[in-house]
Amino acid sequence: MKMNIVSWTKGAVTAVVLTALAAPANAAPANAAPPAATMLTIRADHAGAVINKYVYGQFSEHLGTGIYGGIYVGENSPIPNTRGFRNDVIAALKDLSVPLVRWPGGCFADEYHWRDGIGPKNKRTTRINTNWGGVPDPNTFGTHEFFDFVEMIGADAYVNANMGTGTAAEAAQWLEYMTGDQDTSLVKERKANGRDKPFKVSVYALGNETWGCGGNMRGEYYADQYNQWATFAKTAQKPAPLMLASGDRDGAATDFTEVLMKNRRAKMDAISMHYYTVLGSNWINKDDATGFNEEGWIRILANTVKMDGYIKKHDEIMTAAEKAVAADGPKNKVALYVDEWGTWYKPEPGSNPGFLVQQNTIRDAIVAAANFNIFHKYADRVQTTSIAQTVNVLQAMILTDGPKMLKTPTYHVFRMYKPFQDATSLPVEIKTGSYSYGSWTVPQVSASAAKTKTGMIVVGLANLDPHNTASILATLTGPVAGQVKGEILTAEAMDAHNTFDNPNLVHPVAFDGAKLEGGKLTLSLPAKSVVVLTIAP
Ligand code: AHR
């Protein structure tokens, strides 16, 4: 039995990182024997970086029914709503303590003109959503509605400005409209539209996927554009919004990160990276969201855990560039925002293919937990992520159908992992067996740990193996004692999912299988499960 030794806090231990090893083509089709016990060392007496709560961020784009129908139905809808926002969806998102929402896109942002979405609703401009389904967007959800939405759910705002068809002036004026506090014409206009006090913009991004739908730019050209636009994005807001540059398409590509790190002149707090989990290495052959076979199960997970190496690579490039900073260049540390991630499957049969509607199974729940465990490992660099997307699009938290709503397995993982928000990460060393199928191999167990502000230790675990229980033996260093409580999310079938007829098939239940004695934590982690444990002192 080969053991994977994985350091889940970078630099904390000198261990070999073996994730998603490609097994030889003649490998056994499946695990011949159950994997050996997983050994964890959780350094409860070593504080790592704080896990920024923004790591649990969301992305809500004007795409399909992601906003219209999914979040916003209008005041006159028979669906119960508050000022047009669905009460059921708002309540579900409040329960998640969503820290940050990215809006209005995505590719949609690359053509979005903010003036289309302010003022009386019956006078707003209708435009074709050229990226997503070619349908008209009435712009009845605009700047004021976005802030109403985030304020209702208690989240901060991440606004993405249009560098595709917009101008530096348009982006600067939008920022003034939102955040201005003196009686300029733009601020008077905002007040006339019903908002006296400034909106708070926490993150302001200049461009989206500028290597593709955002303008097919070269990194060098975009870096110049970014510096110019950021110079004029002036605001009275204190603290000023975090300024975000649009970065690479995935970890395999690093050219934007390299160029931006070398050429930053204006305020640049972060660079984004997008990485979606698809079936293979190309975007043509997508998997089904349900009804997939074991090959689909493992290939999706094998591609998910690649996130680790991708972030590592970007982190190394950024660290090297920060060390080599020019004497007159900006000296701030630049964060990495993974502001689009999640699974991307074939659209649901019968749906508009441009709407990116997909079901969500226990496989997606494991994808979410494995990604969180990776993000926690890089907590000092990865300050924000936003899963694509909140409602009805890609790996959604929530699906709606007219008045019906359901919470997906991914929703439940976000809820279970809530204690990690703003907790201090703890170094974790894992020695875990492998799960193999066909020519693919992944580590059986993914894990991370943190200490909350109230002194609780929280441990997140995922068993990627759909057949075998994982026996976990964890040693917690330092004086750790207390009561262990837990929750588990698991299911019988690999593609178990919630439907509008059976919305609670996959839901978390209490997990009382963990024992803590003399600093040793033991448990059996069922096949295809996510478990979150809390140890209260
Ligand atoms: O999330 C869907 C789309 O994926 C976004 O609009 C775009 O930025 C990315 O390609």
Coordinates of C-alpha atoms and ligand atoms in Angstrom, one line a residue:
M1 CA 0.0 0.0 0.0
K2 CA 1.5 3.3 -1.1
M3 CA 1.0 6.2 1.4
N4 CA 0.6 9.8 0.3
I5 CA 2.3 12.2 2.7
V6 CA 0.7 15.5 2.3
S7 CA 1.5 18.7 4.1
W8 CA -1.7 20.7 4.4
T9 CA 0.0 23.8 5.7
K10 CA 2.7 25.0 3.4
G11 CA 6.2 25.1 4.8
A12 CA 5.1 23.6 8.1
V13 CA 6.6 20.2 7.6
T14 CA 9.1 18.8 5.1
A15 CA 6.8 16.2 3.5
V16 CA 6.3 15.0 0.0
V17 CA 3.2 16.4 -1.6
L18 CA 1.6 13.7 -3.7
T19 CA -1.8 14.7 -5.0
A20 CA -3.6 13.2 -8.0
L21 CA -0.8 10.9 -9.0
A22 CA -1.3 9.5 -12.4
A23 CA -1.0 5.7 -12.0
P24 CA 0.5 3.6 -14.7
A25 CA -1.9 2.6 -17.4
N26 CA -1.9 -1.0 -16.3
A27 CA -2.9 -0.1 -12.7
A28 CA -5.6 -2.2 -11.1
P29 CA -9.0 -0.9 -12.0
A30 CA -9.9 -0.3 -8.4
N31 CA -8.4 -0.6 -4.9
A32 CA -7.6 -4.2 -4.5
A33 CA -7.6 -3.9 -0.7
P34 CA -8.9 -1.4 1.7
P35 CA -6.5 1.5 2.2
A36 CA -4.4 1.6 5.4
A37 CA -5.3 3.9 8.3
T38 CA -4.9 7.7 7.7
M39 CA -2.5 9.3 10.2
L40 CA -3.0 13.0 10.9
T41 CA -0.8 15.3 12.9
I42 CA -2.6 18.5 13.8
R43 CA -0.3 21.0 15.3
A44 CA -2.8 22.6 17.6
D45 CA 0.0 24.6 19.3
H46 CA 1.3 26.2 16.0
A47 CA -0.7 29.1 14.7
G48 CA -0.8 29.4 10.9
A49 CA -2.3 32.3 8.9
V50 CA -5.9 33.4 9.5
I51 CA -8.4 31.9 7.1
N52 CA -10.0 35.1 5.7
K53 CA -13.8 34.7 5.8
Y54 CA -13.8 35.9 2.2
V55 CA -12.5 32.4 1.3
Y56 CA -16.2 31.4 1.7
G57 CA -17.4 34.0 -0.9
Q58 CA -20.0 33.6 -3.6
F59 CA -20.4 34.7 -7.2
S60 CA -23.7 35.9 -8.6
E61 CA -23.7 36.8 -12.3
H62 CA -26.4 37.9 -14.7
L63 CA -26.5 34.4 -16.2
G64 CA -29.6 32.3 -16.8
T65 CA -31.7 32.3 -13.7
G66 CA -28.7 33.0 -11.4
I67 CA -30.2 36.4 -10.5
Y68 CA -33.6 36.8 -12.3
G69 CA -35.8 34.1 -10.9
G70 CA -33.2 32.7 -8.6
I71 CA -32.6 35.7 -6.3
Y72 CA -34.7 38.4 -7.7
V73 CA -38.3 37.9 -8.8
G74 CA -39.6 41.5 -8.6
E75 CA -42.0 43.0 -6.1
N76 CA -45.1 41.8 -8.1
S77 CA -44.2 38.2 -8.1
P78 CA -46.5 35.6 -6.5
I79 CA -43.3 34.1 -5.0
P80 CA -43.0 35.4 -1.4
N81 CA -40.4 38.2 -1.6
T82 CA -39.1 41.3 0.1
R83 CA -38.6 44.3 -2.2
G84 CA -38.4 41.7 -5.0
F85 CA -35.9 39.3 -3.4
R86 CA -37.0 35.7 -2.8
N87 CA -37.6 35.2 1.0
D88 CA -36.6 31.5 0.8
V89 CA -33.3 32.2 -0.9
I90 CA -32.4 35.2 1.3
A91 CA -33.1 33.1 4.4
A92 CA -31.0 30.2 3.1
L93 CA -28.1 32.5 2.3
K94 CA -28.3 34.2 5.6
D95 CA -27.8 30.8 7.3
L96 CA -24.6 30.4 5.3
S97 CA -23.1 33.7 6.7
V98 CA -22.0 34.5 3.1
P99 CA -19.1 37.0 3.6
L100 CA -18.8 38.4 0.1
V101 CA -20.7 38.4 -3.2
R102 CA -19.1 39.0 -6.6
W103 CA -21.3 40.8 -9.2
P104 CA -22.3 41.4 -12.0
G105 CA -20.0 38.9 -13.7
G106 CA -18.0 37.1 -15.1
C107 CA -18.1 37.6 -18.9
F108 CA -21.4 39.6 -18.3
A109 CA -19.3 42.2 -16.4
D110 CA -17.1 42.6 -19.5
E111 CA -20.1 44.3 -21.3
Y112 CA -22.0 45.8 -18.4
H113 CA -22.7 49.5 -18.3
W114 CA -23.7 50.5 -14.8
R115 CA -26.0 53.3 -15.9
D116 CA -28.3 50.7 -17.5
G117 CA -29.2 49.5 -14.1
I118 CA -30.0 52.7 -12.1
G119 CA -33.1 54.9 -11.8
P120 CA -36.7 54.0 -12.1
K121 CA -37.1 50.4 -13.1
N122 CA -39.5 51.0 -16.0
K123 CA -37.0 53.3 -17.6
R124 CA -34.0 51.0 -17.5
T125 CA -32.3 49.8 -20.6
T126 CA -32.9 46.3 -21.8
R127 CA -30.0 44.7 -23.5
I128 CA -29.1 41.3 -24.9
N129 CA -27.0 39.1 -22.6
T130 CA -24.6 38.2 -25.4
N131 CA -22.6 35.8 -23.3
W132 CA -25.3 33.8 -21.7
G133 CA -28.2 32.5 -23.9
G134 CA -28.7 35.6 -25.9
V135 CA -31.7 36.6 -23.9
P136 CA -32.8 40.2 -22.9
D137 CA -31.6 41.5 -19.6
P138 CA -34.1 44.2 -18.3
N139 CA -31.5 45.6 -15.8
T140 CA -34.2 45.7 -13.1
F141 CA -31.4 44.2 -10.9
G142 CA -28.8 46.9 -10.9
T143 CA -26.4 48.7 -8.4
H144 CA -29.0 49.5 -5.8
E145 CA -30.6 46.1 -5.9
F146 CA -27.2 44.4 -5.6
F147 CA -26.4 46.4 -2.5
D148 CA -29.8 45.8 -1.1
F149 CA -29.2 42.0 -1.7
V150 CA -25.8 41.9 0.0
E151 CA -26.9 44.0 2.9
M152 CA -30.0 41.8 3.4
I153 CA -27.8 38.7 3.7
G154 CA -25.1 40.4 5.7
A155 CA -22.4 40.1 3.0
D156 CA -19.8 42.5 1.7
A157 CA -19.7 43.6 -1.9
Y158 CA -17.2 42.7 -4.6
V159 CA -18.0 44.7 -7.7
N160 CA -16.4 43.9 -11.1
A161 CA -16.0 46.8 -13.5
N162 CA -16.2 46.5 -17.3
M163 CA -12.8 46.7 -19.0
G164 CA -14.1 44.9 -22.1
T165 CA -16.4 47.6 -23.6
G166 CA -16.2 50.2 -20.9
T167 CA -13.7 53.0 -20.2
A168 CA -11.5 54.1 -17.3
A169 CA -13.9 57.1 -16.8
E170 CA -16.9 54.8 -16.6
A171 CA -15.3 52.7 -13.9
A172 CA -14.1 55.7 -12.0
Q173 CA -17.5 57.3 -12.1
W174 CA -19.3 54.1 -11.0
L175 CA -17.0 54.0 -8.0
E176 CA -17.8 57.6 -7.2
Y177 CA -21.5 57.0 -7.6
M178 CA -21.3 54.1 -5.1
T179 CA -18.9 55.4 -2.6
G180 CA -18.9 59.3 -2.8
D181 CA -19.7 61.2 0.3
Q182 CA -19.8 64.8 -0.9
D183 CA -22.5 66.4 -2.9
T184 CA -21.2 65.9 -6.4
S185 CA -23.6 65.4 -9.3
L186 CA -23.1 61.6 -9.2
V187 CA -23.7 61.5 -5.4
K188 CA -26.8 63.6 -5.8
E189 CA -28.0 61.2 -8.5
R190 CA -27.5 58.2 -6.1
K191 CA -29.4 60.0 -3.4
A192 CA -32.2 60.8 -5.8
N193 CA -32.3 57.1 -6.6
G194 CA -33.0 56.4 -3.0
R195 CA -29.6 55.9 -1.3
D196 CA -28.3 58.6 1.0
K197 CA -25.3 57.1 2.6
P198 CA -22.5 55.7 0.4
F199 CA -22.5 52.0 -0.5
K200 CA -19.5 50.1 0.8
V201 CA -17.4 48.4 -2.0
S202 CA -15.1 45.9 -0.4
V203 CA -13.4 44.7 -3.6
Y204 CA -13.2 46.5 -6.9
A205 CA -12.0 44.5 -9.8
L206 CA -10.8 46.0 -13.1
G207 CA -11.7 43.5 -15.9
N208 CA -12.6 39.8 -15.9
E209 CA -10.9 37.1 -17.9
T210 CA -9.1 39.7 -19.9
W211 CA -7.2 36.9 -21.7
G212 CA -10.6 35.7 -23.1
C213 CA -14.2 36.9 -22.9
G214 CA -12.9 40.1 -21.4
G215 CA -11.0 41.3 -24.5
N216 CA -8.5 38.6 -25.6
M217 CA -5.7 40.7 -24.3
R218 CA -2.0 39.9 -23.8
G219 CA -0.8 40.1 -20.2
E220 CA 1.4 43.0 -21.0
Y221 CA -1.4 45.1 -22.5
Y222 CA -3.7 44.3 -19.6
A223 CA -1.1 45.2 -17.1
D224 CA -0.8 48.6 -18.6
Q225 CA -4.6 49.0 -18.8
Y226 CA -4.9 48.0 -15.2
N227 CA -2.3 50.5 -14.0
Q228 CA -4.0 53.3 -15.9
W229 CA -7.6 52.4 -14.7
A230 CA -6.5 51.8 -11.1
T231 CA -4.8 55.2 -11.0
F232 CA -8.1 56.9 -11.7
A233 CA -10.3 54.7 -9.5
K234 CA -10.4 57.3 -6.7
T235 CA -12.7 57.1 -3.7
A236 CA -13.3 58.7 -0.4
Q237 CA -14.2 55.3 1.1
K238 CA -12.1 54.4 4.2
P239 CA -10.7 51.8 4.1
A240 CA -10.5 52.0 0.3
P241 CA -11.8 49.0 -1.6
L242 CA -9.3 46.2 -2.2
M243 CA -8.2 46.6 -5.9
L244 CA -8.2 43.4 -7.9
A245 CA -6.4 42.6 -11.2
S246 CA -7.8 39.9 -13.5
G247 CA -5.3 37.0 -13.7
D248 CA -4.8 33.6 -15.1
R249 CA -7.4 31.2 -16.6
D250 CA -6.1 28.4 -14.4
G251 CA -3.0 27.3 -12.5
A252 CA -1.4 25.8 -15.6
A253 CA -1.2 29.3 -17.1
T254 CA 0.9 31.7 -15.0
D255 CA 1.7 34.4 -17.6
F256 CA -0.7 37.0 -16.3
T257 CA 0.4 36.5 -12.7
E258 CA 4.0 36.9 -13.7
V259 CA 3.5 40.0 -15.9
L260 CA 1.2 41.6 -13.4
M261 CA 3.6 41.1 -10.5
K262 CA 6.4 42.5 -12.4
N263 CA 4.6 45.5 -13.8
R264 CA 2.3 46.7 -11.0
R265 CA 2.5 50.4 -10.6
A266 CA -0.9 51.4 -9.2
K267 CA -2.6 50.0 -6.1
M268 CA -3.0 46.2 -6.7
D269 CA -4.1 44.3 -3.6
A270 CA -4.8 41.0 -5.4
I271 CA -4.7 39.1 -8.6
S272 CA -7.4 36.6 -9.5
M273 CA -7.1 33.0 -10.7
H274 CA -9.9 31.0 -12.2
Y275 CA -9.9 27.2 -12.1
Y276 CA -12.9 25.1 -12.9
T277 CA -13.1 21.3 -12.3
V278 CA -14.1 19.7 -15.6
L279 CA -13.9 16.0 -16.6
G280 CA -10.6 16.0 -18.6
S281 CA -8.1 18.5 -19.8
N282 CA -10.4 20.0 -22.5
W283 CA -13.7 21.7 -22.3
I284 CA -15.4 19.8 -25.0
N285 CA -16.1 16.5 -23.3
K286 CA -18.0 17.5 -20.1
D287 CA -19.3 15.0 -17.6
D288 CA -23.0 14.5 -16.7
A289 CA -23.9 16.1 -13.4
T290 CA -25.8 12.9 -12.4
G291 CA -25.8 9.4 -13.7
F292 CA -22.0 9.4 -14.1
N293 CA -19.9 6.3 -13.6
E294 CA -16.9 5.6 -11.3
E295 CA -14.6 7.0 -13.9
G296 CA -16.5 10.2 -13.8
W297 CA -16.3 10.2 -10.0
I298 CA -12.5 9.9 -9.9
R299 CA -11.6 12.1 -12.8
I300 CA -13.6 15.0 -11.3
L301 CA -11.8 14.5 -8.0
A302 CA -8.4 14.0 -9.6
N303 CA -8.9 17.4 -11.4
T304 CA -10.2 19.0 -8.2
V305 CA -7.0 18.3 -6.2
K306 CA -4.9 19.8 -8.9
M307 CA -6.0 23.1 -7.3
D308 CA -3.2 22.6 -4.7
G309 CA -0.4 22.5 -7.2
Y310 CA -1.9 25.4 -9.1
I311 CA -2.1 27.7 -6.1
K312 CA 1.4 26.6 -5.0
K313 CA 2.8 27.6 -8.4
H314 CA 1.2 31.0 -8.3
D315 CA 2.2 31.5 -4.7
E316 CA 5.9 30.8 -5.6
I317 CA 5.8 33.3 -8.5
M318 CA 4.2 35.9 -6.3
T319 CA 6.6 35.3 -3.5
A320 CA 9.6 35.6 -5.8
A321 CA 8.3 38.8 -7.4
E322 CA 7.6 40.3 -4.0
K323 CA 11.2 39.7 -2.9
A324 CA 12.5 41.2 -6.1
V325 CA 10.4 44.3 -5.9
A326 CA 12.0 47.5 -7.3
A327 CA 13.1 50.1 -4.8
D328 CA 10.4 52.5 -6.1
G329 CA 7.7 49.8 -6.7
P330 CA 4.8 48.9 -4.5
K331 CA 5.9 46.8 -1.6
N332 CA 2.6 45.4 -0.4
K333 CA 2.0 41.7 -0.4
V334 CA -0.4 40.8 -3.2
A335 CA -3.2 38.2 -2.5
L336 CA -4.4 35.5 -4.8
Y337 CA -8.2 35.5 -5.3
V338 CA -9.6 32.2 -6.7
D339 CA -12.7 34.1 -7.7
E340 CA -14.2 31.4 -10.0
W341 CA -14.0 27.7 -9.0
G342 CA -16.2 24.7 -8.9
T343 CA -17.5 22.0 -11.2
W344 CA -18.7 22.5 -14.7
Y345 CA -20.8 19.7 -16.3
K346 CA -23.1 19.3 -19.3
P347 CA -26.2 21.5 -18.9
E348 CA -29.3 19.8 -17.5
P349 CA -31.3 18.2 -20.4
G350 CA -34.0 20.5 -21.6
S351 CA -32.4 23.6 -20.2
N352 CA -31.1 26.5 -22.2
P353 CA -27.4 25.5 -22.7
G354 CA -26.4 29.1 -22.2
F355 CA -27.8 29.1 -18.7
L356 CA -25.3 26.6 -17.3
V357 CA -27.9 24.8 -15.1
Q358 CA -26.6 21.6 -13.5
Q359 CA -27.5 19.3 -10.7
N360 CA -25.3 18.9 -7.7
T361 CA -24.4 15.6 -6.0
I362 CA -22.4 14.2 -3.1
R363 CA -19.5 14.3 -5.6
D364 CA -19.8 18.1 -5.6
A365 CA -19.9 18.2 -1.8
I366 CA -16.5 16.3 -1.8
V367 CA -15.2 18.7 -4.4
A368 CA -16.2 21.7 -2.2
A369 CA -14.6 20.2 1.0
A370 CA -11.4 19.2 -0.8
N371 CA -11.1 22.7 -2.2
F372 CA -11.6 24.3 1.2
N373 CA -9.0 22.1 2.7
I374 CA -6.6 23.3 0.0
F375 CA -7.5 27.0 0.4
H376 CA -6.9 26.7 4.2
K377 CA -3.4 25.4 3.5
Y378 CA -2.6 28.5 1.5
A379 CA -4.5 30.9 3.9
D380 CA -1.7 33.4 3.9
R381 CA -2.0 33.9 0.1
V382 CA -5.5 32.9 -0.8
Q383 CA -7.5 35.7 0.8
T384 CA -10.8 35.4 -1.2
T385 CA -12.5 32.8 -3.3
S386 CA -15.9 32.9 -5.0
I387 CA -17.6 29.6 -6.1
A388 CA -19.4 29.7 -9.4
Q389 CA -22.2 30.4 -8.7
T390 CA -24.7 31.1 -5.9
V391 CA -28.1 30.1 -7.4
N392 CA -29.0 27.9 -10.4
V393 CA -25.7 28.2 -12.2
L394 CA -22.8 25.7 -12.2
Q395 CA -21.9 24.4 -8.7
A396 CA -24.7 26.2 -7.0
M397 CA -25.7 26.4 -3.4
I398 CA -29.4 26.6 -4.3
L399 CA -31.6 25.5 -7.1
T400 CA -35.0 27.0 -7.8
D401 CA -37.9 26.1 -10.0
G402 CA -40.6 28.7 -10.0
P403 CA -41.6 28.9 -6.3
K404 CA -39.7 25.8 -5.3
M405 CA -36.2 25.9 -3.8
L406 CA -33.7 23.3 -2.7
K407 CA -30.4 23.3 -0.9
T408 CA -27.7 21.3 -2.7
P409 CA -25.0 19.1 -1.1
T410 CA -22.6 21.9 -1.8
Y411 CA -24.7 24.3 0.3
H412 CA -24.5 21.9 3.2
V413 CA -20.7 21.8 3.0
F414 CA -20.5 25.6 3.0
R415 CA -22.7 25.6 6.1
M416 CA -20.7 22.8 7.9
Y417 CA -17.4 24.7 7.2
K418 CA -18.7 28.0 8.6
P419 CA -16.5 27.8 11.7
F420 CA -13.4 28.1 9.5
Q421 CA -14.4 31.7 8.6
D422 CA -11.7 33.9 10.2
A423 CA -10.3 31.0 12.2
T424 CA -6.5 30.6 12.5
S425 CA -5.3 27.7 10.3
L426 CA -3.3 24.9 12.0
P427 CA -0.6 23.0 10.3
V428 CA -1.7 19.4 9.4
E429 CA 0.4 16.5 8.2
I430 CA -1.4 13.7 6.5
K431 CA -0.3 10.2 5.7
T432 CA -3.1 8.7 3.8
G433 CA -3.6 5.8 1.4
S434 CA -4.7 6.1 -2.2
Y435 CA -8.0 5.5 -4.0
S436 CA -7.5 4.4 -7.6
Y437 CA -9.8 3.6 -10.5
G438 CA -8.6 2.9 -14.0
S439 CA -5.5 5.1 -14.6
W440 CA -6.4 7.6 -12.0
T441 CA -5.3 7.8 -8.3
V442 CA -6.1 10.4 -5.6
P443 CA -5.3 10.5 -1.9
Q444 CA -8.1 8.9 0.0
V445 CA -8.5 11.6 2.6
S446 CA -8.3 15.4 2.5
A447 CA -8.2 17.4 5.7
S448 CA -7.6 20.8 7.3
A449 CA -7.8 22.2 10.8
A450 CA -8.1 25.6 12.4
K451 CA -8.6 27.3 15.8
T452 CA -11.6 29.6 16.0
K453 CA -11.6 33.0 17.8
T454 CA -13.4 31.3 20.7
G455 CA -10.6 28.7 21.1
M456 CA -12.5 25.8 19.4
I457 CA -10.5 23.5 17.2
V458 CA -12.3 22.6 14.0
V459 CA -11.3 19.8 11.7
G460 CA -12.6 19.3 8.1
L461 CA -12.3 15.9 6.5
A462 CA -13.4 14.4 3.2
N463 CA -13.1 10.8 2.1
L464 CA -12.7 10.7 -1.7
D465 CA -13.0 7.0 -1.8
P466 CA -16.6 5.9 -2.8
H467 CA -16.2 2.4 -1.4
N468 CA -14.0 2.3 1.6
T469 CA -14.2 3.8 5.1
A470 CA -11.1 5.6 6.2
S471 CA -9.8 4.9 9.7
I472 CA -8.4 8.1 11.0
L473 CA -5.8 8.4 13.8
A474 CA -5.1 12.0 14.6
T475 CA -2.5 13.3 17.0
L476 CA -3.1 16.8 18.2
T477 CA 0.0 18.5 19.6
G478 CA -0.4 20.8 22.6
P479 CA -2.8 20.5 25.5
V480 CA -6.0 19.6 23.7
A481 CA -8.9 18.4 25.6
G482 CA -12.6 18.9 25.3
Q483 CA -15.8 17.7 23.9
V484 CA -15.8 16.6 20.2
K485 CA -19.0 17.2 18.2
G486 CA -19.4 16.6 14.6
E487 CA -21.6 16.6 11.5
I488 CA -21.5 14.3 8.5
L489 CA -22.7 14.6 4.9
T490 CA -22.8 11.3 3.0
A491 CA -25.1 9.3 0.7
E492 CA -25.6 5.8 -0.7
A493 CA -25.1 6.6 -4.4
M494 CA -22.2 8.4 -6.0
D495 CA -24.7 10.7 -7.7
A496 CA -27.1 11.2 -4.8
H497 CA -28.7 14.6 -5.1
N498 CA -31.6 16.6 -3.9
T499 CA -34.6 17.1 -6.1
F500 CA -37.7 19.4 -5.8
D501 CA -39.7 16.2 -5.0
N502 CA -37.1 15.0 -2.5
P503 CA -35.2 18.1 -1.4
N504 CA -33.6 16.5 1.7
L505 CA -32.2 13.3 0.4
V506 CA -28.6 14.5 1.0
H507 CA -28.4 16.5 4.2
P508 CA -26.0 16.7 7.1
V509 CA -26.7 14.8 10.4
A510 CA -24.9 14.7 13.7
F511 CA -21.7 12.6 13.8
D512 CA -20.8 11.1 17.1
G513 CA -18.2 8.6 15.9
A514 CA -15.1 10.6 16.9
K515 CA -13.3 10.0 20.2
L516 CA -10.7 12.2 21.8
E517 CA -8.5 10.8 24.5
G518 CA -5.1 12.1 25.6
G519 CA -4.6 14.2 22.5
K520 CA -5.5 11.4 20.2
L521 CA -8.5 11.7 18.0
T522 CA -9.9 8.5 16.3
L523 CA -12.8 8.0 14.0
S524 CA -14.0 6.1 11.0
L525 CA -14.7 8.3 8.1
P526 CA -17.4 6.7 5.9
A527 CA -16.9 6.3 2.1
K528 CA -17.8 9.4 0.1
S529 CA -18.4 11.6 3.1
V530 CA -17.6 15.0 4.5
V531 CA -17.2 15.4 8.2
V532 CA -16.6 18.6 10.2
L533 CA -15.6 18.1 13.9
T534 CA -15.4 20.8 16.5
I535 CA -13.5 20.4 19.8
A536 CA -14.8 22.8 22.4
P537 CA -12.4 23.4 25.3
Ligands
AHR1 O1 -19.0 31.4 -14.3 C1 -19.3 31.4 -15.7 C2 -18.3 32.1 -16.5 O2 -17.0 31.4 -16.5 C3 -17.9 33.5 -16.2 O3 -18.8 34.4 -16.7 C4 -16.6 33.6 -16.8 O4 -15.8 34.6 -16.2 C5 -16.0 32.3 -16.8 O5 -15.5 31.9 -18.0

